[in-house]
Each structure stands twice: as structure tokens, then as C-alpha cells.
Amino acid sequence: MSIQAALSNALSSLAAEQRQSSILANNIANANTSGYVRREMPRSERLVAGVGAGVTAGTTQRMGDAALAAASRVADGLEGYAKRMKEALETYNSTVGQPSDDRSLSSKLGAFEEALTTLSSAPDNAVAQSQVLAAAQDLVEAFHTMDSAIAEARVRADLSVARDVEAVNTALDDLAEVDRQMAVASARGVSTAEAEDRRDTLLAEISSRLPVRIYDNGPGHLLLMTDGGTTIYDSTVVHRLTFTHTPTIPAESRHPASLSAVEVDGQALRMSDSGSIAASLQIRDVTLPRFTDMIDQVAGRLMQSFQEADTTLTGQQAGLFVEQGAATWDPAASFLGLSRKIAINPAADPEQGGALWKLRVGMQAATDDRAADNSFILRALDEMEQSRAYDSNSGLPASMSLSQAASQSVGLMQSERAIWSDRADARGRLALQAREDLANKTAVNIDEELQRLLVVQQTYAASVQVIQTAARMLEQLEQIR
């Protein structure tokens, strides 16, 4: 090898090590930067006519791991779904209480039955009559509270969908810009590592809300589809999600008749049970409507019990419990919305122009001439203990008493919360492990980077020595002349 070739080789080494030291220093500087993936500089031997002519430094590469990144996104989506379910159910159940709580529906029904039992032993006692009325009003208020809590929780879920849709659209717009930057950088032959970091951050953000499949066909040619096959991004073209928020959602409002779906290009978004959007829709359209159906049935069976126990009624006249504003009630009609509409019959409420004594004889009794008669009260208690049919599609057993139905309803709601609380914890641990696996493979390890810097230092020093040796050889040649 000539002295000139030695100098050329050493100079190429110096240039390569300078670039490598800059990359390593940047890695160390960004060791705690979220989403940053370690960079490396590929090297290859430079050959001229089959003879080594130094080293060629390639374009800086990002040391990502597509498989681990995909696994982390899937885990994040499952965690996002469970977390949203947990949060929604915990907020709702904190309002309605546990079955044993004094404010729960089952406890209010139990207190009402206890007041009726007390009145049955002294039907002419005005204090006992007042206590029955107060207990009945508390029971009605418990129904109203649960219905209101469900409506508010559905509105919150609906609003969460609207916010998530906006966030996904923003991320898709940002992704299109990043994808264009990558295409330009790739065409110029410069590193796309920085843009890839930003792209992966955006993909992770989208995946926590939507389950997506990613097809990377090169810079500027990324394809995103939901796992149900809906295209939301294709080669810098964004297919925006659309959704209309509903600010008020009564029990009768159901999807798709009166509530918006998430759509893309006019078609309903297809996706699995992953991501916070799917969870919010599940809460709004399935879980909470099922809770509504439970308590509406309990309200309906309560109204039916007192209608059938009251022998003073004719036709479809309402008993102690009525549908607000109506004097009649048809037990064969739909129970939907009854937990919001149930009220005390004005005939038994002095504040509405009624009389307390009707609590012991019946709503349509004309005179108070049976002071010691407790037969109506006993019939009411007996009717409440009768097994009646319930729609098992709501999760309730097909047949049970009123007290069992109230207890089962509250218990099933709490059970749902407990299930999703456990799932959120389990999925959170799996998502954390997936993120750690990805970080261990792709994030910066400062100790390893410092070791690489030592190698750079040694290589740089050796190259300098080659140059110094070549320079002395040239000096010696000059002296010969």
C-alpha cells in the first residue's frame, strides 16, 4: 500500500469516527426523550479496483423493531379499552352505591318494605303512614338517581368519543405531514430517523384509541386500516372520522336510531373491542342501556305489584306508584324509561292534595272507614314477594321477587365494574411489559453508548497515528532528496 493510500484510508476513518461520535452524543443527549429510538451509522469497506481504500459511512439508521412496536400498540389498545370501561363504570357506581349502601336501590326498597311492615301492625298510625310515604318517596328518588346517573354517564361516553375522534383526526393530519417529510428526506438520501420517531409516536397515539393495522410500503406510502378493514389513511391521504355529539341522552335514546356512529367516508367504522373509542361506544350503546333495562324492569314490577294489590282500582288505574303525569298504567306496555318517570300517586300524597290514609286502604277508596284494616298493606307486601318475569337479555334472572331483582340489578352493576377493574389492571401490566420490551430493544442505553464512544476514541487515535507515521515517512523521503 502506498503512503498516499494509507493517508486516504486514515482520513476516511477520521471522518467516519467524527460522524459516529456525533451520533453517539445525540443518542446520549436523548436518552430520556420520549419516543426517541437509538441511531446507528452503518459502515462498509470502500473498495477501489478490488483494493481497500478506507471506510464508507452510510446514512444514519434508526434501530427500531417493527414487531415489538406492533405488539406494544396492540397492548396499548387493549389497555385503553379496559381503562375507559373501568373509569366509566367506577364513576357511575360511585353514584348509585354498593348493594349494602343505604343509598342503593336495594336498600331503599328494603327500607320501604320495612316501613310497610310497621304500618301493617298499626294501620291507623299517622306517623307510620308518614314513614311509608317518606320511604316510598326515597325509593322513587333512588330510581331517578340511577336513571340520571346512567344518562350522565352515557353523555360522558358520547363526549369521550367526540374528543377521541378529534384527537385521531389531528394525529392523522400530523401523520400525513410526517409521511411527506419522510418521502422528501428519502428522495434526498438523508436520514429519516427523526421523522420515523414522530411517526411511531403518532401511530401509538392512534392505536390507543383505535385498533389499527399498519402497512408500511416505504416513505410516503403508509397505509392504515382498522382491524375491521376500514381505511383511515393511505399514502398521505387522510380519511377523516366523523361523529356527532349528543348532549342529552334519555333512556329511550338508542343506537343507531337516535345516536351517532363513528363514520369514515359515510360508512360506519368497523373495529374490534380495542381502544378507547370502542369502549366509549360499548358503554353508551350496550352496557349502560342494559343497566337502564334492569332498573326500568324493577320500577315496572314495583308499579305492577301495587296495582294488583289495590282492589279499589278499576281497569288500568294506577296504584301507589304511577307513571309521572298519568292516572293509568298498562303493565303490558314497555317498561323503557319507567325509572325516570315513576312517581308517587298524588292521591296518597298530602302535598299533592291527597290523603295519607289511602296508603292503608287503596288509592281510589272513597272513605276512611276501615282504620284497623291492614289487608291492602299485606297484599302489597305479598305482591312484592311474588316471583315475576324479567327479561334475561338484560342480565337478570328470568324470574324472581322484587327485592331479589333490585339486589341483583345493583349487584350486577358492581360486578361489571369489578370485572373491568381487574381487566384494566391486568392489561395495564401487559402493556407496561410490552413497552419495556420495546424500550429495552430500541431505547438508548447510556452505558453501551459510552462503551461505543471509547471504541470511537481508540479508532480515532489509531487513525491519527497512521497519519503521523505517514507524515514522518514523507519527511524521510524529502530528506533523501
mmCIF file of C-alpha atoms in Angstrom, residues 125-348:
data_model
loop_
_atom_site.group_PDB
_atom_site.id
_atom_site.type_symbol
_atom_site.label_atom_id
_atom_site.label_comp_id
_atom_site.label_asym_id
_atom_site.label_seq_id
_atom_site.Cartn_x
_atom_site.Cartn_y
_atom_site.Cartn_z
ATOM 1 C CA ASN A 125 -100.965 5.266 62.972
ATOM 2 C CA ALA A 126 -100.384 8.598 61.219
ATOM 3 C CA VAL A 127 -96.665 8.535 61.981
ATOM 4 C CA ALA A 128 -96.289 5.083 60.409
ATOM 5 C CA GLN A 129 -98.255 6.274 57.382
ATOM 6 C CA SER A 130 -95.922 9.280 57.018
ATOM 7 C CA GLN A 131 -92.926 6.970 57.263
ATOM 8 C CA VAL A 132 -94.290 4.776 54.461
ATOM 9 C CA LEU A 133 -94.814 7.835 52.260
ATOM 10 C CA ALA A 134 -91.292 9.099 53.017
ATOM 11 C CA ALA A 135 -89.809 5.663 52.279
ATOM 12 C CA ALA A 136 -91.775 5.470 49.022
ATOM 13 C CA GLN A 137 -90.511 8.925 48.025
ATOM 14 C CA ASP A 138 -86.936 7.864 48.849
ATOM 15 C CA LEU A 139 -87.412 4.759 46.706
ATOM 16 C CA VAL A 140 -88.700 6.833 43.779
ATOM 17 C CA GLU A 141 -85.758 9.201 44.208
ATOM 18 C CA ALA A 142 -83.377 6.215 44.098
ATOM 19 C CA PHE A 143 -84.841 5.239 40.717
ATOM 20 C CA HIS A 144 -84.471 8.810 39.491
ATOM 21 C CA THR A 145 -80.883 8.999 40.747
ATOM 22 C CA MET A 146 -79.915 5.809 38.943
ATOM 23 C CA ASP A 147 -81.603 6.892 35.738
ATOM 24 C CA SER A 148 -79.905 10.295 35.920
ATOM 25 C CA ALA A 149 -76.523 8.683 36.633
ATOM 26 C CA ILE A 150 -76.915 6.419 33.606
ATOM 27 C CA ALA A 151 -77.927 9.323 31.367
ATOM 28 C CA GLU A 152 -74.965 11.417 32.530
ATOM 29 C CA ALA A 153 -72.563 8.501 32.084
ATOM 30 C CA ARG A 154 -73.836 7.938 28.539
ATOM 31 C CA VAL A 155 -73.371 11.614 27.725
ATOM 32 C CA ARG A 156 -69.827 11.471 29.109
ATOM 33 C CA ALA A 157 -69.114 8.394 26.980
ATOM 34 C CA ASP A 158 -70.565 10.115 23.917
ATOM 35 C CA LEU A 159 -68.423 13.194 24.579
ATOM 36 C CA SER A 160 -65.357 10.975 25.014
ATOM 37 C CA VAL A 161 -65.986 9.521 21.568
ATOM 38 C CA ALA A 162 -66.200 13.026 20.094
ATOM 39 C CA ARG A 163 -62.919 14.034 21.730
ATOM 40 C CA ASP A 164 -61.169 10.825 20.687
ATOM 41 C CA VAL A 165 -62.364 11.255 17.115
ATOM 42 C CA GLU A 166 -60.958 14.782 17.077
ATOM 43 C CA ALA A 167 -57.660 13.538 18.513
ATOM 44 C CA VAL A 168 -57.410 10.761 15.905
ATOM 45 C CA ASN A 169 -58.117 13.198 13.068
ATOM 46 C CA THR A 170 -55.449 15.575 14.376
ATOM 47 C CA ALA A 171 -52.952 12.711 14.637
ATOM 48 C CA LEU A 172 -53.779 11.588 11.084
ATOM 49 C CA ASP A 173 -53.194 15.120 9.770
ATOM 50 C CA ASP A 174 -49.854 15.231 11.579
ATOM 51 C CA LEU A 175 -49.029 11.773 10.247
ATOM 52 C CA ALA A 176 -49.623 12.944 6.672
ATOM 53 C CA GLU A 177 -47.159 15.802 7.179
ATOM 54 C CA VAL A 178 -44.556 13.476 8.714
ATOM 55 C CA ASP A 179 -45.037 10.987 5.899
ATOM 56 C CA ARG A 180 -44.424 13.719 3.327
ATOM 57 C CA GLN A 181 -41.260 14.773 5.164
ATOM 58 C CA MET A 182 -40.037 11.182 5.115
ATOM 59 C CA ALA A 183 -40.651 10.921 1.375
ATOM 60 C CA VAL A 184 -38.653 14.107 0.733
ATOM 61 C CA ALA A 185 -35.800 13.018 3.036
ATOM 62 C CA SER A 186 -35.651 9.585 1.439
ATOM 63 C CA ALA A 187 -35.550 11.083 -2.042
ATOM 64 C CA ARG A 188 -32.618 13.264 -0.999
ATOM 65 C CA GLY A 189 -30.790 10.325 0.520
ATOM 66 C CA VAL A 190 -30.737 11.770 4.041
ATOM 67 C CA SER A 191 -31.767 10.084 7.280
ATOM 68 C CA THR A 192 -35.485 9.698 8.044
ATOM 69 C CA ALA A 193 -34.854 8.675 11.674
ATOM 70 C CA GLU A 194 -36.298 11.804 13.259
ATOM 71 C CA ALA A 195 -39.472 11.593 11.171
ATOM 72 C CA GLU A 196 -39.780 7.882 11.979
ATOM 73 C CA ASP A 197 -39.700 8.691 15.700
ATOM 74 C CA ARG A 198 -42.528 11.169 15.263
ATOM 75 C CA ARG A 199 -44.455 8.740 13.060
ATOM 76 C CA ASP A 200 -44.258 5.925 15.615
ATOM 77 C CA THR A 201 -45.406 8.297 18.376
ATOM 78 C CA LEU A 202 -48.439 9.265 16.297
ATOM 79 C CA LEU A 203 -49.219 5.631 15.470
ATOM 80 C CA ALA A 204 -49.092 4.728 19.158
ATOM 81 C CA GLU A 205 -51.416 7.634 19.943
ATOM 82 C CA ILE A 206 -53.910 6.469 17.311
ATOM 83 C CA SER A 207 -53.663 2.822 18.416
ATOM 84 C CA SER A 208 -54.638 3.680 21.992
ATOM 85 C CA ARG A 209 -57.946 4.931 20.574
ATOM 86 C CA LEU A 210 -58.437 2.711 17.511
ATOM 87 C CA PRO A 211 -57.242 -0.813 16.701
ATOM 88 C CA VAL A 212 -55.231 -0.326 13.503
ATOM 89 C CA ARG A 213 -53.279 -2.437 11.067
ATOM 90 C CA ILE A 214 -50.237 -0.748 9.564
ATOM 91 C CA TYR A 215 -48.800 -1.488 6.140
ATOM 92 C CA ASP A 216 -45.504 0.350 5.602
ATOM 93 C CA ASN A 217 -44.816 0.481 1.876
ATOM 94 C CA GLY A 218 -41.995 2.985 2.187
ATOM 95 C CA PRO A 219 -41.796 6.736 2.857
ATOM 96 C CA GLY A 220 -44.930 8.479 1.636
ATOM 97 C CA HIS A 221 -46.783 5.207 1.101
ATOM 98 C CA LEU A 222 -48.080 4.268 4.564
ATOM 99 C CA LEU A 223 -51.476 2.551 4.783
ATOM 100 C CA LEU A 224 -53.594 2.489 7.949
ATOM 101 C CA MET A 225 -56.724 0.388 8.354
ATOM 102 C CA THR A 226 -58.790 -0.517 11.379
ATOM 103 C CA ASP A 227 -58.711 -4.198 12.242
ATOM 104 C CA GLY A 228 -62.224 -4.305 10.809
ATOM 105 C CA GLY A 229 -60.982 -3.231 7.391
ATOM 106 C CA THR A 230 -61.845 0.496 7.299
ATOM 107 C CA THR A 231 -59.125 2.581 5.636
ATOM 108 C CA ILE A 232 -58.350 5.749 7.593
ATOM 109 C CA TYR A 233 -55.046 6.759 5.945
ATOM 110 C CA ASP A 234 -53.488 5.961 2.585
ATOM 111 C CA SER A 235 -50.266 7.477 1.223
ATOM 112 C CA THR A 236 -50.622 10.931 2.855
ATOM 113 C CA VAL A 237 -54.394 10.985 2.160
ATOM 114 C CA VAL A 238 -56.420 11.214 5.390
ATOM 115 C CA HIS A 239 -59.859 9.597 5.550
ATOM 116 C CA ARG A 240 -61.300 11.609 8.425
ATOM 117 C CA LEU A 241 -63.502 10.170 11.131
ATOM 118 C CA THR A 242 -66.861 11.882 11.654
ATOM 119 C CA PHE A 243 -69.082 11.840 14.734
ATOM 120 C CA THR A 244 -71.911 13.994 16.080
ATOM 121 C CA HIS A 245 -72.015 14.528 19.835
ATOM 122 C CA THR A 246 -75.413 14.179 21.543
ATOM 123 C CA PRO A 247 -75.577 16.431 24.635
ATOM 124 C CA THR A 248 -78.672 14.795 26.173
ATOM 125 C CA ILE A 249 -79.312 11.047 26.144
ATOM 126 C CA PRO A 250 -82.501 9.794 27.844
ATOM 127 C CA ALA A 251 -83.160 6.097 28.360
ATOM 128 C CA GLU A 252 -85.192 5.872 25.165
ATOM 129 C CA SER A 253 -82.265 7.060 23.011
ATOM 130 C CA ARG A 254 -80.584 4.058 21.476
ATOM 131 C CA HIS A 255 -78.050 3.474 18.723
ATOM 132 C CA PRO A 256 -78.443 3.568 15.762
ATOM 133 C CA ALA A 257 -81.924 5.111 15.814
ATOM 134 C CA SER A 258 -81.052 8.319 17.659
ATOM 135 C CA LEU A 259 -77.328 8.266 18.432
ATOM 136 C CA SER A 260 -74.406 8.891 16.112
ATOM 137 C CA ALA A 261 -71.967 6.258 14.952
ATOM 138 C CA VAL A 262 -68.324 6.923 14.104
ATOM 139 C CA GLU A 263 -68.115 7.026 10.337
ATOM 140 C CA VAL A 264 -65.439 7.193 7.659
ATOM 141 C CA ASP A 265 -66.423 8.279 4.159
ATOM 142 C CA GLY A 266 -70.091 7.890 5.081
ATOM 143 C CA GLN A 267 -69.731 4.304 6.325
ATOM 144 C CA ALA A 268 -69.776 3.101 9.928
ATOM 145 C CA LEU A 269 -66.289 2.499 11.308
ATOM 146 C CA ARG A 270 -65.587 -1.221 11.701
ATOM 147 C CA MET A 271 -63.358 -2.212 14.594
ATOM 148 C CA SER A 272 -62.896 -4.760 17.363
ATOM 149 C CA ASP A 273 -63.107 -4.248 21.136
ATOM 150 C CA SER A 274 -59.841 -2.361 21.415
ATOM 151 C CA GLY A 275 -59.061 1.293 22.022
ATOM 152 C CA SER A 276 -60.910 3.961 23.963
ATOM 153 C CA ILE A 277 -63.383 4.797 21.159
ATOM 154 C CA ALA A 278 -64.769 1.244 21.077
ATOM 155 C CA ALA A 279 -65.000 1.237 24.886
ATOM 156 C CA SER A 280 -66.934 4.520 24.982
ATOM 157 C CA LEU A 281 -69.365 3.217 22.365
ATOM 158 C CA GLN A 282 -69.766 -0.017 24.337
ATOM 159 C CA ILE A 283 -70.561 1.996 27.466
ATOM 160 C CA ARG A 284 -73.009 4.270 25.644
ATOM 161 C CA ASP A 285 -74.774 1.681 23.477
ATOM 162 C CA VAL A 286 -74.588 -1.640 25.324
ATOM 163 C CA THR A 287 -73.523 -1.624 28.971
ATOM 164 C CA LEU A 288 -75.454 1.381 30.302
ATOM 165 C CA PRO A 289 -78.623 0.699 28.266
ATOM 166 C CA ARG A 290 -78.567 -2.781 29.789
ATOM 167 C CA PHE A 291 -78.381 -1.177 33.247
ATOM 168 C CA THR A 292 -81.336 1.017 32.264
ATOM 169 C CA ASP A 293 -83.325 -2.029 31.207
ATOM 170 C CA MET A 294 -82.633 -3.623 34.601
ATOM 171 C CA ILE A 295 -83.895 -0.755 36.743
ATOM 172 C CA ASP A 296 -86.770 0.036 34.373
ATOM 173 C CA GLN A 297 -87.998 -3.524 34.854
ATOM 174 C CA VAL A 298 -87.701 -3.201 38.640
ATOM 175 C CA ALA A 299 -89.691 0.052 38.509
ATOM 176 C CA GLY A 300 -92.313 -1.587 36.300
ATOM 177 C CA ARG A 301 -92.689 -4.618 38.568
ATOM 178 C CA LEU A 302 -92.993 -2.314 41.597
ATOM 179 C CA MET A 303 -95.805 -0.405 39.900
ATOM 180 C CA GLN A 304 -97.452 -3.667 38.887
ATOM 181 C CA SER A 305 -97.261 -5.059 42.430
ATOM 182 C CA PHE A 306 -99.200 -2.136 43.906
ATOM 183 C CA GLN A 307 -101.634 -2.032 41.012
ATOM 184 C CA GLU A 308 -102.529 -5.697 41.507
ATOM 185 C CA ALA A 309 -102.663 -5.385 45.307
ATOM 186 C CA ASP A 310 -105.109 -2.448 45.233
ATOM 187 C CA THR A 311 -108.692 -3.727 44.991
ATOM 188 C CA THR A 312 -110.086 -0.179 44.820
ATOM 189 C CA LEU A 313 -108.735 0.247 41.301
ATOM 190 C CA THR A 314 -110.677 -0.445 38.123
ATOM 191 C CA GLY A 315 -109.301 -1.093 34.647
ATOM 192 C CA GLN A 316 -105.796 0.262 34.300
ATOM 193 C CA GLN A 317 -105.938 2.824 37.089
ATOM 194 C CA ALA A 318 -102.521 3.297 38.662
ATOM 195 C CA GLY A 319 -101.678 2.184 42.191
ATOM 196 C CA LEU A 320 -99.381 3.831 44.733
ATOM 197 C CA PHE A 321 -96.687 4.209 42.071
ATOM 198 C CA VAL A 322 -97.624 5.891 38.819
ATOM 199 C CA GLU A 323 -96.035 6.999 35.594
ATOM 200 C CA GLN A 324 -95.462 10.698 36.124
ATOM 201 C CA GLY A 325 -98.444 12.740 34.945
ATOM 202 C CA ALA A 326 -100.611 9.690 34.135
ATOM 203 C CA ALA A 327 -103.618 8.371 36.050
ATOM 204 C CA THR A 328 -103.470 4.966 34.364
ATOM 205 C CA TRP A 329 -100.738 2.479 33.626
ATOM 206 C CA ASP A 330 -100.684 -0.573 31.385
ATOM 207 C CA PRO A 331 -98.386 -3.310 32.778
ATOM 208 C CA ALA A 332 -98.248 -4.869 29.312
ATOM 209 C CA ALA A 333 -96.664 -1.741 27.850
ATOM 210 C CA SER A 334 -92.926 -1.201 27.508
ATOM 211 C CA PHE A 335 -91.056 -0.523 30.724
ATOM 212 C CA LEU A 336 -88.493 1.638 28.934
ATOM 213 C CA GLY A 337 -87.943 4.914 30.762
ATOM 214 C CA LEU A 338 -90.005 3.997 33.851
ATOM 215 C CA SER A 339 -87.122 4.577 36.264
ATOM 216 C CA ARG A 340 -87.164 8.216 35.162
ATOM 217 C CA LYS A 341 -90.964 8.563 35.027
ATOM 218 C CA ILE A 342 -92.013 6.700 38.173
ATOM 219 C CA ALA A 343 -93.719 8.882 40.781
ATOM 220 C CA ILE A 344 -95.963 8.727 43.859
ATOM 221 C CA ASN A 345 -99.697 8.701 43.168
ATOM 222 C CA PRO A 346 -100.982 12.174 44.101
ATOM 223 C CA ALA A 347 -103.958 10.509 45.794
ATOM 224 C CA ALA A 348 -101.694 9.357 48.666
#
